[in-house]
Short mmCIF file of C-alpha atoms and ligand atoms in Angstrom, two decimals:
data_model
loop_
_atom_site.label_atom_id
_atom_site.label_comp_id
_atom_site.label_asym_id
_atom_site.label_seq_id
_atom_site.Cartn_x
_atom_site.Cartn_y
_atom_site.Cartn_z
CA MET D 284 34.02 -38.93 -30.55
CA ALA D 285 37.30 -40.78 -30.28
CA ARG D 286 39.31 -40.41 -27.13
CA ASP D 287 41.72 -42.61 -25.29
CA GLU D 288 40.69 -44.41 -22.17
CA ARG D 289 42.37 -41.86 -19.90
CA GLY D 290 40.64 -38.88 -21.46
CA VAL D 291 37.44 -37.23 -20.28
CA THR D 292 34.31 -36.03 -22.05
CA PRO D 293 35.23 -32.54 -23.30
CA GLN D 294 34.08 -29.78 -20.99
CA SER D 295 32.58 -27.91 -23.91
CA GLU D 296 30.40 -30.93 -24.77
CA ASP D 297 28.99 -31.82 -21.34
CA PHE D 298 30.28 -29.86 -18.34
CA SER D 299 28.68 -32.10 -15.77
CA ALA D 300 30.00 -35.35 -17.32
CA TRP D 301 33.41 -33.69 -17.68
CA TYR D 302 33.52 -32.87 -13.96
CA ASN D 303 32.21 -36.21 -12.78
CA GLU D 304 34.70 -38.17 -14.89
CA LEU D 305 37.62 -35.88 -14.15
CA VAL D 306 37.55 -36.12 -10.36
CA PHE D 307 38.03 -39.88 -10.68
CA LYS D 308 40.41 -40.01 -13.64
CA ALA D 309 42.68 -37.36 -12.15
CA GLU D 310 42.76 -39.59 -9.03
CA LEU D 311 41.39 -36.92 -6.72
CA VAL D 312 38.65 -39.09 -5.20
CA ASP D 313 37.15 -42.55 -5.10
CA ARG D 314 33.71 -43.88 -4.24
CA TRP D 315 32.47 -45.12 -0.91
CA PRO D 316 29.19 -46.99 -0.35
CA VAL D 317 27.68 -44.54 2.18
CA ARG D 318 25.49 -42.05 0.36
CA GLY D 319 27.21 -38.83 -0.57
CA THR D 320 30.58 -39.67 0.95
CA MET D 321 33.88 -39.86 -0.88
CA VAL D 322 37.43 -41.02 -0.37
CA ILE D 323 39.94 -38.25 -0.99
CA ARG D 324 42.96 -39.84 -2.66
CA PRO D 325 46.52 -38.62 -2.04
CA TYR D 326 46.62 -36.35 -5.13
CA GLY D 327 43.36 -34.66 -4.08
CA TYR D 328 44.32 -34.55 -0.43
CA ARG D 329 47.61 -32.82 -1.23
CA ILE D 330 45.63 -30.00 -2.85
CA TRP D 331 43.57 -29.75 0.33
CA GLU D 332 46.69 -29.73 2.51
CA LEU D 333 48.17 -26.84 0.52
CA LEU D 334 44.92 -24.89 0.70
CA GLN D 335 44.45 -25.71 4.36
CA ALA D 336 47.97 -24.59 5.27
CA ASP D 337 47.38 -21.24 3.60
CA ILE D 338 44.00 -20.67 5.25
CA ASP D 339 45.37 -21.76 8.62
CA ARG D 340 48.29 -19.33 8.38
CA ARG D 341 45.97 -16.43 7.58
CA ILE D 342 43.56 -17.35 10.38
CA LYS D 343 46.42 -17.40 12.87
CA GLU D 344 47.88 -14.15 11.54
CA THR D 345 44.55 -12.46 12.25
CA GLY D 346 44.73 -13.46 15.91
CA HIS D 347 42.72 -16.68 16.07
CA VAL D 348 43.72 -19.89 17.82
CA ASN D 349 42.81 -23.47 16.91
CA ALA D 350 40.93 -25.84 19.20
CA TYR D 351 39.02 -29.07 18.69
CA PHE D 352 35.48 -29.86 19.81
CA PRO D 353 33.55 -33.17 19.83
CA LEU D 354 31.85 -34.72 16.80
CA LEU D 355 28.73 -35.79 18.76
CA ILE D 356 26.20 -33.27 20.07
CA PRO D 357 23.31 -34.08 22.42
CA GLU D 358 20.07 -33.47 20.50
CA SER D 359 18.78 -30.98 23.10
CA TYR D 360 21.74 -28.65 22.49
CA LEU D 361 20.90 -28.27 18.84
CA GLN D 362 17.29 -27.49 19.70
CA ARG D 363 18.17 -24.44 21.80
CA GLU D 364 18.39 -22.10 18.81
CA ALA D 365 15.07 -22.49 17.01
CA GLU D 366 15.98 -21.28 13.52
CA HIS D 367 19.24 -23.15 13.63
CA VAL D 368 17.65 -26.54 14.36
CA GLU D 369 14.87 -25.90 11.86
CA GLY D 370 17.39 -25.07 9.15
CA PHE D 371 19.49 -28.14 9.75
CA SER D 372 16.91 -30.79 10.74
CA PRO D 373 16.44 -32.39 7.32
CA GLU D 374 20.19 -32.85 6.93
CA LEU D 375 21.02 -34.32 10.33
CA ALA D 376 22.52 -37.75 10.93
CA VAL D 377 21.44 -39.01 14.35
CA VAL D 378 23.07 -41.69 16.50
CA THR D 379 20.37 -43.55 18.44
CA HIS D 380 22.25 -46.69 19.46
CA ALA D 381 25.67 -47.15 21.01
CA GLY D 382 27.35 -49.60 23.34
CA GLY D 383 24.82 -52.23 22.33
CA LYS D 384 21.72 -50.35 23.51
CA GLU D 385 19.45 -47.46 22.72
CA LEU D 386 20.73 -44.12 24.00
CA GLU D 387 18.67 -42.10 26.47
CA GLU D 388 19.24 -39.00 24.39
CA PRO D 389 20.02 -39.24 20.68
CA LEU D 390 23.32 -37.73 19.56
CA ILE D 391 23.68 -35.58 16.47
CA VAL D 392 26.73 -35.91 14.26
CA ARG D 393 27.76 -32.24 14.03
CA PRO D 394 26.48 -30.41 10.95
CA THR D 395 28.39 -27.35 12.26
CA SER D 396 29.60 -26.49 15.76
CA GLU D 397 27.86 -23.31 16.94
CA THR D 398 26.05 -25.25 19.64
CA VAL D 399 29.11 -27.09 20.95
CA ILE D 400 31.37 -24.06 20.92
CA GLY D 401 28.60 -21.80 22.27
CA GLU D 402 28.26 -24.08 25.29
CA MET D 403 31.99 -23.90 25.96
CA MET D 404 32.21 -20.14 25.40
CA ALA D 405 29.54 -19.69 28.05
CA LYS D 406 31.83 -21.54 30.42
CA TRP D 407 35.06 -19.79 29.43
CA ILE D 408 33.85 -16.19 29.19
CA SER D 409 33.00 -14.27 32.33
CA SER D 410 34.35 -10.74 31.93
CA TYR D 411 34.93 -8.20 29.16
CA ARG D 412 38.62 -9.01 29.69
CA ASP D 413 37.99 -12.45 28.15
CA LEU D 414 36.82 -10.82 24.92
CA PRO D 415 37.14 -11.05 22.06
CA MET D 416 37.42 -14.84 22.06
CA LEU D 417 38.72 -15.88 18.66
CA LEU D 418 38.52 -19.64 18.02
CA ASN D 419 38.90 -21.80 14.95
CA GLN D 420 38.39 -25.52 14.44
CA TRP D 421 39.52 -27.80 11.60
CA ALA D 422 37.04 -30.63 11.38
CA ASN D 423 34.73 -32.84 9.36
CA VAL D 424 30.99 -32.26 9.48
CA VAL D 425 28.00 -34.27 8.26
CA ARG D 426 24.95 -32.92 6.41
CA TRP D 427 22.89 -35.61 4.73
CA GLU D 428 23.05 -34.92 1.03
CA LEU D 429 20.32 -36.06 -1.35
CA ARG D 430 22.01 -34.80 -4.52
CA PRO D 431 25.67 -35.49 -3.84
CA ARG D 432 28.48 -34.22 -6.04
CA MET D 433 32.13 -34.83 -5.33
CA PHE D 434 33.68 -31.93 -3.37
CA LEU D 435 30.67 -29.68 -4.05
CA ARG D 436 27.98 -31.43 -2.07
CA THR D 437 29.02 -34.36 0.03
CA THR D 438 27.43 -35.78 3.13
CA GLU D 439 30.70 -35.57 5.04
CA PHE D 440 33.09 -32.75 4.27
CA LEU D 441 36.27 -31.17 5.58
CA TRP D 442 36.39 -27.54 6.58
CA GLN D 443 37.43 -24.95 9.10
CA GLU D 444 34.87 -23.15 11.21
CA GLY D 445 35.77 -19.95 12.99
CA HIS D 446 33.74 -19.04 16.07
CA THR D 447 34.23 -15.77 17.87
CA ALA D 448 32.60 -13.81 20.71
CA HIS D 449 32.70 -10.03 21.13
CA VAL D 450 31.57 -7.24 23.44
CA ASP D 451 29.24 -5.61 20.93
CA GLU D 452 27.82 -5.55 17.42
CA ALA D 453 30.49 -3.23 16.04
CA ASP D 454 33.33 -5.50 17.09
CA ALA D 455 31.52 -8.64 15.90
CA MET D 456 30.77 -7.04 12.52
CA ARG D 457 34.42 -6.06 12.12
CA GLU D 458 35.29 -9.69 12.72
CA THR D 459 32.63 -10.98 10.29
CA LEU D 460 34.04 -8.79 7.51
CA ALA D 461 37.68 -9.54 8.42
CA ALA D 462 36.97 -13.27 8.05
CA LEU D 463 35.28 -12.59 4.71
CA ASP D 464 38.38 -10.70 3.62
CA VAL D 465 40.53 -13.73 4.47
CA TYR D 466 38.33 -15.80 2.14
CA VAL D 467 38.57 -13.25 -0.65
CA ARG D 468 42.36 -13.36 -0.38
CA VAL D 469 42.59 -17.14 -0.17
CA ALA D 470 40.42 -17.49 -3.26
CA ARG D 471 42.22 -14.85 -5.32
CA GLU D 472 45.80 -15.24 -4.16
CA ILE D 473 46.05 -19.02 -3.85
CA ALA D 474 43.21 -20.55 -5.86
CA ALA D 475 43.34 -17.81 -8.56
CA MET D 476 39.55 -17.56 -8.24
CA PRO D 477 38.33 -13.98 -8.75
CA VAL D 478 35.48 -14.26 -6.27
CA VAL D 479 32.95 -11.53 -5.66
CA ASP D 480 32.14 -10.81 -2.02
CA GLY D 481 28.94 -9.46 -0.63
CA GLU D 482 26.02 -9.95 1.71
CA LYS D 483 23.34 -12.60 1.25
CA THR D 484 19.70 -11.62 1.00
CA PRO D 485 17.54 -12.67 4.01
CA GLY D 486 16.26 -15.73 2.15
CA GLU D 487 19.81 -17.05 1.69
CA ARG D 488 21.00 -16.48 5.27
CA PHE D 489 22.59 -19.12 7.49
CA PRO D 490 19.98 -20.54 9.90
CA GLY D 491 20.19 -18.42 13.06
CA ALA D 492 22.33 -15.63 11.58
CA VAL D 493 21.48 -11.92 11.58
CA ARG D 494 23.67 -11.26 8.55
CA THR D 495 25.44 -13.67 6.19
CA TYR D 496 28.28 -12.72 3.87
CA THR D 497 29.67 -14.82 1.06
CA VAL D 498 32.37 -15.11 -1.55
CA GLU D 499 31.02 -16.34 -4.90
CA GLY D 500 33.09 -17.70 -7.74
CA MET D 501 32.04 -18.15 -11.35
CA MET D 502 32.61 -21.60 -12.78
CA ARG D 503 33.37 -22.18 -16.47
CA ASP D 504 29.77 -23.22 -17.13
CA GLY D 505 28.65 -19.80 -15.88
CA ARG D 506 27.27 -21.09 -12.59
CA ALA D 507 28.12 -19.61 -9.22
CA LEU D 508 29.88 -21.49 -6.46
CA GLN D 509 29.46 -20.20 -2.93
CA SER D 510 33.03 -20.64 -1.77
CA GLY D 511 33.06 -19.40 1.81
CA THR D 512 30.62 -17.72 4.19
CA SER D 513 30.88 -15.48 7.24
CA HIS D 514 27.99 -14.88 9.63
CA TYR D 515 27.19 -12.22 12.19
CA LEU D 516 25.00 -14.13 14.66
CA GLY D 517 23.97 -11.17 16.81
CA THR D 518 23.07 -12.36 20.31
CA ASN D 519 20.94 -15.29 19.03
CA PHE D 520 23.40 -18.00 20.05
CA ALA D 521 24.60 -16.06 23.08
CA LYS D 522 21.02 -16.03 24.41
CA ALA D 523 20.47 -19.70 23.53
CA PHE D 524 23.70 -20.76 25.25
CA ASP D 525 23.92 -18.04 27.88
CA ILE D 526 27.20 -16.57 26.67
CA GLN D 527 27.39 -13.55 28.98
CA TYR D 528 30.09 -11.28 30.29
CA THR D 529 30.43 -8.67 32.98
CA ALA D 530 31.02 -5.31 31.34
CA GLU D 531 33.32 -2.58 32.67
CA ASP D 532 30.32 -0.95 34.33
CA ASP D 533 29.55 -4.25 36.12
CA GLN D 534 26.43 -4.92 34.03
CA GLN D 535 25.80 -8.43 32.65
CA GLU D 536 25.74 -8.38 28.84
CA TYR D 537 25.24 -10.95 26.12
CA CYS D 538 28.15 -11.50 23.74
CA HIS D 539 27.77 -10.88 20.01
CA THR D 540 29.07 -13.92 18.14
CA THR D 541 30.23 -14.79 14.63
CA SER D 542 30.95 -17.95 12.70
CA TRP D 543 32.60 -18.49 9.33
CA GLY D 544 33.68 -21.41 7.22
CA MET D 545 35.57 -22.44 4.13
CA SER D 546 35.67 -26.07 3.02
CA ALA D 547 37.22 -28.60 0.65
CA ARG D 548 34.44 -27.51 -1.71
CA MET D 549 37.09 -25.01 -2.83
CA ILE D 550 38.80 -27.90 -4.63
CA GLY D 551 35.66 -28.26 -6.75
CA GLY D 552 35.88 -24.51 -7.32
CA VAL D 553 39.46 -24.78 -8.54
CA ILE D 554 38.54 -27.64 -10.89
CA MET D 555 35.59 -25.76 -12.40
CA THR D 556 37.25 -22.33 -12.52
CA HIS D 557 40.37 -23.39 -14.39
CA GLY D 558 39.85 -26.82 -15.97
CA ASP D 559 39.49 -27.34 -19.72
CA ASP D 560 38.73 -30.06 -22.27
CA LYS D 561 41.99 -31.84 -21.49
CA GLY D 562 41.37 -31.98 -17.74
CA LEU D 563 42.50 -30.14 -14.62
CA VAL D 564 44.47 -26.91 -14.74
CA LEU D 565 45.95 -26.34 -11.30
CA PRO D 566 47.18 -23.01 -9.95
CA PRO D 567 50.86 -23.56 -9.10
CA LEU D 568 50.28 -22.60 -5.46
CA LEU D 569 47.85 -25.52 -5.08
CA ALA D 570 49.48 -28.04 -7.41
CA PRO D 571 50.81 -31.19 -5.72
CA TYR D 572 53.47 -31.21 -8.45
CA GLN D 573 54.31 -27.85 -9.97
CA VAL D 574 56.79 -29.37 -12.40
CA VAL D 575 56.88 -32.90 -13.80
CA ILE D 576 59.98 -34.14 -15.59
CA VAL D 577 59.35 -36.75 -18.28
CA PRO D 578 62.55 -38.59 -19.29
CA ILE D 579 62.60 -39.29 -23.03
CA GLY D 580 64.32 -42.21 -24.69
CA ARG D 581 64.02 -45.92 -25.13
CA GLY D 582 65.89 -48.75 -23.47
CA GLY D 583 69.43 -47.77 -22.52
CA GLN D 584 68.80 -44.14 -23.39
CA ALA D 585 66.08 -43.80 -20.76
CA GLY D 586 68.45 -45.28 -18.21
CA GLN D 587 71.00 -42.68 -19.22
CA VAL D 588 68.54 -39.82 -18.69
CA LEU D 589 67.11 -40.90 -15.34
CA PRO D 590 70.03 -39.89 -13.09
CA PRO D 591 70.29 -36.34 -14.48
CA ALA D 592 66.48 -36.04 -14.33
CA GLY D 593 66.63 -37.02 -10.67
CA GLU D 594 69.39 -34.53 -10.06
CA LEU D 595 67.43 -31.73 -11.75
CA ALA D 596 64.37 -32.59 -9.66
CA GLU D 597 66.47 -32.42 -6.52
CA ARG D 598 67.77 -28.97 -7.43
CA LEU D 599 64.24 -27.75 -8.18
CA ASN D 600 62.84 -29.21 -4.97
CA ARG D 601 65.63 -27.58 -3.00
CA ALA D 602 64.62 -24.29 -4.60
CA GLY D 603 61.09 -24.81 -3.26
CA ILE D 604 59.54 -26.03 -6.52
CA ARG D 605 57.47 -29.18 -6.04
CA THR D 606 58.95 -31.43 -8.72
CA HIS D 607 58.25 -35.02 -9.70
CA VAL D 608 60.10 -37.31 -12.11
CA ASP D 609 57.85 -39.67 -14.05
CA THR D 610 59.95 -42.83 -13.91
CA ARG D 611 57.29 -45.19 -15.28
CA THR D 612 59.33 -47.05 -17.87
CA HIS D 613 56.44 -49.12 -19.27
CA LEU D 614 54.54 -46.06 -20.53
CA SER D 615 55.19 -43.98 -23.62
CA PRO D 616 56.06 -40.28 -23.32
CA GLY D 617 52.85 -39.45 -25.21
CA PHE D 618 50.76 -41.28 -22.64
CA LYS D 619 52.58 -39.49 -19.84
CA PHE D 620 52.06 -36.08 -21.45
CA ASN D 621 48.30 -36.69 -21.63
CA ASP D 622 48.26 -38.04 -18.11
CA TRP D 623 49.94 -34.97 -16.58
CA GLU D 624 47.78 -32.67 -18.67
CA LEU D 625 44.70 -34.43 -17.33
CA ARG D 626 46.05 -34.01 -13.80
CA GLY D 627 46.65 -30.32 -14.32
CA VAL D 628 50.40 -30.05 -13.72
CA PRO D 629 51.39 -26.44 -14.55
CA ILE D 630 54.77 -27.16 -16.17
CA ARG D 631 56.19 -30.21 -17.93
CA LEU D 632 59.85 -30.68 -18.71
CA GLU D 633 61.01 -33.20 -21.30
CA LEU D 634 64.52 -34.44 -20.89
CA GLY D 635 66.07 -36.61 -23.62
CA PRO D 636 69.67 -37.54 -24.45
CA ARG D 637 69.91 -34.77 -27.02
CA ASP D 638 68.53 -32.11 -24.63
CA LEU D 639 70.95 -33.32 -22.01
CA ALA D 640 73.90 -33.06 -24.38
CA GLY D 641 72.84 -29.46 -25.07
CA GLY D 642 72.50 -28.68 -21.36
CA SER D 643 68.77 -27.97 -21.56
CA ALA D 644 65.27 -29.41 -21.19
CA LEU D 645 62.13 -28.74 -23.22
CA MET D 646 59.45 -26.88 -21.30
CA SER D 647 55.73 -26.69 -21.96
CA THR D 648 53.08 -25.11 -19.76
CA ARG D 649 49.62 -26.55 -19.21
CA LEU D 650 47.93 -23.79 -21.19
CA GLY D 651 50.77 -22.87 -23.53
CA GLU D 652 51.25 -23.87 -27.11
CA GLY D 653 54.61 -25.18 -28.18
CA LYS D 654 57.72 -25.96 -26.24
CA SER D 655 60.73 -23.88 -25.36
CA PRO D 656 64.19 -24.89 -24.18
CA VAL D 657 65.23 -24.17 -20.59
CA SER D 658 68.88 -24.17 -19.66
CA LEU D 659 69.52 -26.70 -16.91
CA ASP D 660 71.92 -24.35 -15.15
CA SER D 661 69.37 -21.59 -14.66
CA ALA D 662 66.29 -23.88 -14.43
CA PRO D 663 65.30 -23.08 -10.80
CA ALA D 664 65.10 -19.32 -11.37
CA ARG D 665 63.45 -19.68 -14.77
CA LEU D 666 60.80 -22.11 -13.51
CA GLN D 667 60.09 -19.98 -10.46
CA PHE D 668 59.40 -17.12 -12.87
CA GLU D 669 57.25 -19.28 -15.15
CA LEU D 670 55.18 -20.61 -12.22
CA THR D 671 54.48 -17.11 -10.95
CA ALA D 672 53.47 -16.05 -14.45
CA PHE D 673 51.20 -19.10 -14.77
CA GLN D 674 49.51 -18.36 -11.44
CA GLU D 675 48.85 -14.78 -12.60
CA LEU D 676 47.63 -15.96 -15.99
CA LEU D 677 45.00 -18.17 -14.35
CA LEU D 678 43.62 -15.33 -12.26
CA ARG D 679 43.55 -13.02 -15.28
CA ARG D 680 41.90 -15.65 -17.48
CA ALA D 681 39.25 -16.41 -14.85
CA THR D 682 38.59 -12.70 -14.30
CA ASP D 683 38.12 -12.14 -18.04
CA PHE D 684 35.78 -15.11 -18.18
CA ARG D 685 33.72 -13.84 -15.24
CA ASP D 686 33.48 -10.33 -16.66
CA SER D 687 32.53 -11.50 -20.14
CA HIS D 688 29.80 -13.71 -18.63
CA THR D 689 28.27 -11.04 -16.39
CA ALA D 690 25.55 -8.82 -17.84
CA THR D 691 23.91 -5.71 -16.40
CA VAL D 692 20.23 -6.21 -17.14
CA ASN D 693 17.10 -4.08 -16.83
CA SER D 694 14.39 -6.29 -18.26
CA TRP D 695 13.09 -9.74 -17.41
CA GLU D 696 13.93 -11.00 -20.93
CA GLU D 697 17.54 -9.87 -20.56
CA PHE D 698 17.68 -11.41 -17.11
CA ALA D 699 16.40 -14.81 -18.22
CA GLU D 700 18.88 -14.81 -21.10
CA ALA D 701 21.87 -13.75 -18.99
CA VAL D 702 21.48 -16.40 -16.30
CA LYS D 703 21.52 -19.15 -18.91
CA THR D 704 25.23 -18.59 -19.46
CA GLY D 705 26.42 -16.52 -16.52
CA TRP D 706 25.49 -13.87 -14.00
CA ALA D 707 23.01 -11.04 -14.16
CA LEU D 708 23.41 -7.76 -12.29
CA ALA D 709 19.85 -6.76 -11.53
CA PHE D 710 17.61 -4.87 -9.13
CA ALA D 711 15.42 -6.88 -6.78
CA CYS D 712 12.57 -5.99 -4.46
CA GLY D 713 13.76 -8.21 -1.61
CA GLN D 714 10.45 -10.06 -1.20
CA PRO D 715 11.03 -13.77 -0.49
CA GLU D 716 8.10 -14.74 -2.76
CA CYS D 717 9.64 -12.79 -5.61
CA GLU D 718 13.00 -14.54 -5.10
CA ASP D 719 11.16 -17.89 -5.14
CA ASP D 720 9.37 -16.90 -8.30
CA ILE D 721 12.62 -15.95 -10.03
CA LYS D 722 14.14 -19.25 -8.97
CA ALA D 723 11.16 -21.26 -10.22
CA ALA D 724 11.27 -19.50 -13.59
CA THR D 725 15.03 -19.55 -14.22
CA SER D 726 16.80 -21.63 -11.51
CA ALA D 727 18.72 -18.45 -10.66
CA THR D 728 19.06 -17.20 -7.09
CA PRO D 729 20.48 -13.99 -5.63
CA ARG D 730 24.13 -14.86 -5.02
CA CYS D 731 25.00 -11.68 -3.14
CA ILE D 732 24.62 -7.94 -2.76
CA PRO D 733 28.14 -7.19 -3.98
CA THR D 734 30.23 -5.14 -1.55
CA ASP D 735 31.80 -3.18 -4.41
CA GLY D 736 28.53 -2.59 -6.27
CA PRO D 737 27.93 1.13 -6.85
CA PRO D 738 24.87 2.71 -5.19
CA GLU D 739 22.02 2.73 -7.68
CA GLU D 740 18.21 2.75 -7.51
CA GLY D 741 15.84 0.92 -9.83
CA LEU D 742 12.87 -1.43 -10.13
CA CYS D 743 12.80 -5.16 -9.41
CA VAL D 744 13.64 -7.07 -12.57
CA ARG D 745 10.76 -9.47 -11.92
CA CYS D 746 7.91 -7.52 -10.32
CA ASN D 747 8.76 -3.84 -10.91
CA MET D 748 8.58 -2.95 -7.22
CA PRO D 749 11.32 -0.59 -5.98
CA SER D 750 14.76 -2.12 -5.34
CA ALA D 751 15.35 -3.02 -1.68
CA TYR D 752 19.13 -2.85 -1.54
CA GLY D 753 20.23 0.46 -3.05
CA LYS D 754 22.34 -1.41 -5.58
CA ARG D 755 22.17 -4.25 -8.08
CA LEU D 756 22.37 -7.86 -6.89
CA ILE D 757 24.27 -10.67 -8.57
CA PHE D 758 21.94 -13.42 -9.71
CA GLY D 759 23.06 -16.75 -11.11
CA ARG D 760 22.39 -20.43 -11.16
CA ALA D 761 24.41 -22.00 -8.37
CA TYR D 762 25.97 -25.28 -7.27
ZN1 LIG K 232 10.36 -8.41 -7.06
#
């Protein structure tokens, strides 16, 4: 198949090759020699900054405050919560030497911060008046990754982790679900990802959690991407770290804690939810450049067009539209069109001498066919409108895709067929061995017990035992 050097393997031909080529060619990331790590280049990092700013705003609006805790954790701290350390052990990076000698106690590079923050909560909380304590941290964490994939599974990744302490289960559960709701909104409203939220089955729980909730997105190859999780930790960490408070009746009580996280993995989600054969398709709210102006014309003509192109960009930027002028004079317009398509820019404006004389520019959208003129005078309002429409189109398109790749199934044959191309809504018995068996046979795992799933009884799609959850689960192959 012929394609120019900048192009990528078509998504429809090989999804995995498409993704792996695209993250480099769109200049989102670069390689680094340490296993599973990546450099996030400015174009990729800008997407993260936009996402991060939105998440941060919502976290603060729901009453949380940011703090920062250390990267290195004494090994003994991690060992205090048995399930937690067991769950994370294989992924830990351990510092044994520092300052030119062996350390008395090895230090763990944080895989998550429950243990660090738990220790500090124990110190900072003494009375019911100190509760709830609502903390969030923006940080990098390290989990050794044997099958790395850019953004999706990397040894070091960027995220936020919320950690909260409460007087009782009811308040902690409210928090767990409120955090989940933030993730649903971030995914839908900013990333245009129509995620499904729900609870994880026991086999898929976070190590040390009593209940784990998730938001799951469907990628364009039909696989699921766990895009954010929220955990009710009960009193497990409070007991391990002695997080106690004096209640109103003067009794000593353990706090009920939660933790929740969303990471730069979301960028992988955006790529795989919206991208197509030509490359990235970015939701305007996360696009580093929402509009790119390509000046048209050769030699003197290009020179003539550049100042008005710059002026137009300035007007658009002042109107809050992130606009970039492609001033690369050594490249042809055709090359530039392909380049910005590959990089997912929502709207392209062509500006040539003839357009300029007519007081307009030629607009094309990343998913549209054909071009339409936009009057320069009213360009800010028109483009604002077009960007909003494009953002909505992406959510609608992704929702249609998800719905047309989700099947309600009642037999094992239907199940096995459905999870080849998407999700299956099926009954399950809840036995861990049965989940393992389903996974071994099809690679599919229970993604969640969907919050919005209607109550329904039935028999396990694999073993015919009664359903354990009172509703159908979503099964799918996952990243
Ligand atoms: Zn079963």
